[in-house]
Amino acid sequence: QVELVESGGGLVQAGGSLRLSCATSGRTLGSYAVGWFRQTPGKEREFVAAISWDASAKNYADSVKGRFTISRVNAKNTAFLQMDSLKPEDTALYYCAISQFDGMPTRWFESYDYWGRGTQVTVSS
């Protein structure tokens, strides 16, 4: 019933930009924190960024801080991840997720209740 659908992934050259979208349905986005995670084969799921229910607080992994920007539009039940200055090591399947625990931008994936199926981001050298 609750669905999260990521979009906006693709193939870009190093230094390029992409904007990922996370559209939710079945629930209103308000009161949920939204997180972005990424995963590559053979690696554990990695936290990327998160935003509080009201966008007053944000949390970024050190590896993306200064390059990625998370945002949300609750009225449209949509969240975004703007990715600039992309590097080959950013290549991964990117997932969005929502957490109803306390609405804060936690980096722990165990706190997230619903997940999308991911969108692939590939950054070439």
XYZ file of N, CA and C in Angstrom:
375
model
N 0.824 -1.204 0.000
C 0.000 0.000 0.000
C 0.859 1.256 0.000
N 1.891 1.266 0.824
C 2.816 2.387 0.851
C 3.878 2.143 -0.202
N 4.021 3.077 -1.096
C 4.987 2.950 -2.171
C 5.906 4.156 -2.227
N 7.160 3.891 -2.455
C 8.152 4.921 -2.689
C 8.814 4.596 -4.018
N 8.867 5.555 -4.897
C 9.430 5.348 -6.219
C 10.497 6.386 -6.478
N 11.728 5.915 -6.651
C 12.836 6.791 -6.968
C 12.937 6.969 -8.481
N 13.428 8.107 -8.879
C 13.669 8.366 -10.287
C 14.776 9.401 -10.411
N 15.282 9.557 -11.615
C 16.285 10.569 -11.876
C 17.696 10.054 -12.017
N 17.887 8.762 -11.803
C 19.213 8.201 -11.961
C 19.616 8.136 -13.417
N 20.873 7.832 -13.638
C 21.366 7.747 -14.993
C 22.869 7.674 -15.034
N 23.399 7.845 -16.220
C 24.837 7.812 -16.449
C 25.338 9.228 -16.693
N 26.313 9.633 -15.906
C 26.905 10.960 -16.058
C 28.412 10.862 -15.942
N 29.080 11.859 -16.458
C 30.526 11.941 -16.323
C 30.896 12.544 -14.978
N 32.077 12.223 -14.521
C 32.564 12.809 -13.279
C 32.486 14.330 -13.351
N 32.024 14.917 -12.259
C 31.840 16.351 -12.211
C 30.449 16.801 -12.587
N 29.653 15.901 -13.111
C 28.301 16.228 -13.515
C 27.325 16.205 -12.363
N 26.058 16.409 -12.696
C 25.014 16.497 -11.683
C 23.808 15.653 -12.052
N 23.109 15.211 -11.033
C 21.839 14.526 -11.180
C 20.927 14.957 -10.045
N 19.638 14.910 -10.295
C 18.664 15.191 -9.253
C 17.736 13.997 -9.131
N 17.788 13.341 -7.994
C 16.937 12.206 -7.738
C 15.643 12.649 -7.077
N 14.571 11.981 -7.420
C 13.274 12.254 -6.828
C 12.762 11.008 -6.124
N 12.003 11.218 -5.077
C 11.372 10.127 -4.341
C 9.912 10.485 -4.164
N 9.061 9.852 -4.924
C 7.628 10.087 -4.842
C 6.991 9.026 -3.963
N 6.176 9.460 -3.025
C 5.520 8.539 -2.109
C 4.023 8.532 -2.348
N 3.414 7.403 -2.059
C 1.970 7.264 -2.160
C 1.496 6.323 -1.060
N 0.225 6.408 -0.747
C -0.338 5.579 0.301
C -0.317 6.238 1.666
N 0.579 7.178 1.860
C 0.709 7.948 3.097
C 1.134 9.364 2.753
N 0.728 10.293 3.578
C 1.247 11.639 3.425
C 2.664 11.667 3.979
N 3.518 12.442 3.348
C 4.919 12.466 3.727
C 5.151 13.199 5.041
N 4.298 14.126 5.364
C 4.445 14.882 6.591
C 4.530 13.981 7.817
N 5.410 14.355 8.760
C 5.705 13.646 10.009
C 6.783 12.573 9.848
N 7.091 12.200 8.627
C 8.151 11.227 8.365
C 9.457 11.928 8.033
N 10.533 11.411 8.581
C 11.841 11.788 8.079
C 12.076 11.038 6.772
N 12.865 11.624 5.903
C 13.206 10.988 4.637
C 14.708 10.793 4.571
N 15.119 9.621 4.178
C 16.533 9.339 4.047
C 16.869 8.803 2.675
N 18.099 9.047 2.272
C 18.643 8.467 1.052
C 19.819 7.573 1.426
N 19.840 6.388 0.853
C 20.901 5.425 1.061
C 21.378 4.926 -0.288
N 22.545 4.336 -0.310
C 23.042 3.774 -1.552
C 23.748 2.456 -1.274
N 23.813 1.636 -2.306
C 24.407 0.321 -2.155
C 25.028 -0.140 -3.464
N 26.186 -0.757 -3.359
C 26.852 -1.374 -4.495
C 27.044 -2.852 -4.180
N 27.181 -3.691 -5.193
C 27.360 -5.123 -4.952
C 28.542 -5.402 -4.034
N 28.314 -6.250 -3.038
C 29.366 -6.618 -2.116
C 29.571 -5.666 -0.961
N 28.795 -4.598 -0.911
C 28.923 -3.633 0.170
C 27.604 -3.508 0.925
N 27.718 -3.078 2.167
C 26.528 -2.829 2.964
C 25.877 -1.525 2.528
N 24.621 -1.420 2.822
C 23.892 -0.206 2.516
C 24.517 0.966 3.261
N 24.726 2.055 2.559
C 25.423 3.210 3.089
C 24.490 4.413 3.189
N 24.531 5.062 4.325
C 23.756 6.277 4.505
C 24.313 7.396 3.646
N 23.426 8.172 3.054
C 23.831 9.296 2.215
C 23.364 10.620 2.810
N 22.067 10.744 3.036
C 21.517 11.996 3.534
C 20.134 11.751 4.104
N 19.706 12.637 4.989
C 18.367 12.547 5.558
C 17.863 13.935 5.895
N 16.562 14.060 5.973
C 15.937 15.341 6.257
C 14.771 15.123 7.205
N 14.603 16.043 8.148
C 13.541 15.918 9.130
C 12.177 16.169 8.498
N 11.154 15.860 9.252
C 9.790 15.949 8.731
C 9.424 17.343 8.244
N 9.990 18.363 8.884
C 9.674 19.742 8.529
C 10.830 20.442 7.816
N 11.842 19.686 7.442
C 13.016 20.189 6.731
C 13.872 21.136 7.567
N 13.665 21.147 8.877
C 14.445 22.016 9.740
C 15.817 21.445 10.066
N 16.000 20.163 9.852
C 17.272 19.515 10.147
C 17.648 18.580 9.015
N 18.933 18.545 8.721
C 19.459 17.673 7.681
C 20.706 16.968 8.188
N 20.958 15.826 7.627
C 22.102 15.020 8.025
C 22.739 14.452 6.762
N 24.047 14.630 6.622
C 24.758 14.157 5.442
C 25.933 13.284 5.830
N 26.177 12.286 5.017
C 27.401 11.526 5.169
C 28.584 12.421 4.811
N 29.702 12.213 5.479
C 30.876 13.039 5.210
C 31.309 12.955 3.747
N 31.098 11.816 3.138
C 31.545 11.608 1.776
C 30.789 12.445 0.748
N 29.611 12.939 1.114
C 28.810 13.713 0.169
C 28.567 15.141 0.631
N 28.966 15.465 1.833
C 28.726 16.797 2.369
C 29.369 17.858 1.478
N 28.596 18.872 1.169
C 29.073 19.929 0.295
C 28.804 19.684 -1.172
N 28.436 18.460 -1.519
C 28.152 18.121 -2.911
C 26.690 17.755 -3.136
N 26.075 17.141 -2.141
C 24.684 16.704 -2.247
C 23.793 17.591 -1.383
N 22.569 17.777 -1.825
C 21.594 18.554 -1.077
C 20.264 17.818 -1.052
N 19.760 17.573 0.142
C 18.476 16.912 0.285
C 17.396 17.952 0.541
N 16.225 17.727 -0.013
C 15.109 18.640 0.172
C 13.807 17.859 0.092
N 12.718 18.534 0.401
C 11.421 17.874 0.341
C 10.320 18.883 0.108
N 9.247 18.415 -0.486
C 8.042 19.207 -0.675
C 6.894 18.347 -0.148
N 6.545 18.569 1.096
C 5.547 17.723 1.732
C 4.193 17.781 1.041
N 3.846 18.941 0.519
C 2.559 19.087 -0.142
C 2.446 18.185 -1.365
N 3.575 17.799 -1.923
C 3.602 16.911 -3.077
C 4.067 15.506 -2.720
N 4.281 15.263 -1.436
C 4.733 13.956 -0.962
C 5.972 13.488 -1.714
N 6.888 14.407 -1.890
C 8.071 14.138 -2.688
C 9.320 14.675 -2.006
N 10.396 13.925 -2.115
C 11.694 14.357 -1.623
C 12.694 14.303 -2.769
N 13.778 15.042 -2.619
C 14.768 15.149 -3.674
C 16.177 15.007 -3.124
N 17.060 14.604 -3.987
C 18.480 14.590 -3.668
C 19.217 15.186 -4.857
N 19.680 16.406 -4.691
C 20.470 17.063 -5.722
C 21.920 16.649 -5.539
N 22.504 16.086 -6.575
C 23.861 15.579 -6.512
C 24.723 16.349 -7.499
N 25.686 17.067 -6.981
C 26.603 17.841 -7.796
C 28.021 17.319 -7.622
N 28.882 17.690 -8.539
C 30.290 17.280 -8.486
C 30.424 15.783 -8.273
N 29.695 15.033 -9.047
C 29.669 13.585 -8.877
C 31.030 12.954 -9.162
N 31.319 11.922 -8.402
C 32.558 11.177 -8.519
C 32.253 9.729 -8.877
N 33.192 9.032 -9.494
C 32.956 7.614 -9.807
C 32.571 6.793 -8.584
N 33.102 7.125 -7.422
C 32.766 6.391 -6.217
C 31.342 6.629 -5.739
N 30.630 7.565 -6.356
C 29.219 7.764 -6.064
C 28.342 6.755 -6.793
N 28.918 6.001 -7.687
C 28.168 5.003 -8.433
C 27.536 3.995 -7.476
N 26.227 3.841 -7.575
C 25.506 2.941 -6.680
C 24.033 2.938 -7.050
N 23.317 2.017 -6.445
C 21.868 2.035 -6.501
C 21.393 2.879 -5.323
N 20.658 3.927 -5.612
C 20.218 4.856 -4.584
C 18.778 4.577 -4.179
N 18.576 4.467 -2.877
C 17.266 4.193 -2.317
C 16.780 5.376 -1.496
N 15.503 5.647 -1.553
C 14.912 6.557 -0.589
C 14.097 5.746 0.401
N 13.938 6.285 1.590
C 13.201 5.613 2.644
C 12.584 6.655 3.565
N 11.562 6.254 4.285
C 10.917 7.153 5.240
C 10.871 6.509 6.613
N 10.996 7.351 7.627
C 11.017 6.906 9.013
C 9.963 7.650 9.814
N 9.163 6.909 10.549
C 8.129 7.504 11.385
C 8.496 7.511 12.859
N 9.731 7.171 13.176
C 10.135 7.062 14.570
C 9.931 8.375 15.328
N 10.652 9.417 14.929
C 10.496 10.707 15.580
C 10.582 11.867 14.595
N 10.676 11.559 13.327
C 10.732 12.581 12.312
C 12.090 13.230 12.136
N 13.091 12.743 12.854
C 14.429 13.301 12.774
C 15.270 12.575 11.733
N 16.277 13.247 11.189
C 17.072 12.675 10.088
C 18.129 11.682 10.538
N 17.695 10.543 11.027
C 18.615 9.519 11.471
C 19.388 8.911 10.307
N 20.595 8.452 10.590
C 21.412 7.801 9.578
C 21.356 6.285 9.676
N 20.603 5.779 10.616
C 20.527 4.338 10.824
C 19.385 3.737 10.018
N 19.729 2.842 9.117
C 18.709 2.288 8.231
C 17.653 1.484 8.972
N 17.992 0.979 10.165
C 17.021 0.232 10.953
C 15.838 1.087 11.380
N 15.997 2.390 11.353
C 14.947 3.299 11.782
C 13.929 3.596 10.687
N 14.211 3.166 9.484
C 13.332 3.469 8.360
C 12.329 2.347 8.117
N 11.110 2.749 7.849
C 9.992 1.819 7.777
C 9.641 1.372 6.369
N 9.803 2.242 5.408
C 9.434 1.945 4.033
C 10.551 2.347 3.102
N 10.741 1.534 2.080
C 11.838 1.725 1.146
C 11.365 1.640 -0.295
N 12.004 2.417 -1.134
C 11.800 2.270 -2.556
C 12.686 1.168 -3.094
N 12.593 0.916 -4.378
C 13.383 -0.141 -4.987
C 14.683 0.356 -5.602
N 14.885 1.641 -5.605
C 16.152 2.198 -6.014
C 16.196 2.721 -7.436
N 17.122 3.627 -7.654
C 17.419 4.132 -8.986
C 18.934 4.133 -9.156
N 19.390 3.677 -10.294
C 20.816 3.498 -10.513
C 21.488 4.807 -10.915
N 22.594 5.081 -10.256
C 23.442 6.217 -10.603
C 24.808 5.674 -10.979
N 25.259 6.007 -12.158
C 26.562 5.568 -12.624
C 27.367 6.785 -13.059
N 28.541 6.930 -12.489
C 29.407 8.069 -12.783
C 30.673 7.543 -13.442
N 30.914 7.977 -14.648
C 32.082 7.530 -15.390
C 33.266 8.450 -15.134
N 34.460 7.906 -15.326
C 35.675 8.675 -15.114
C 35.898 9.679 -16.226
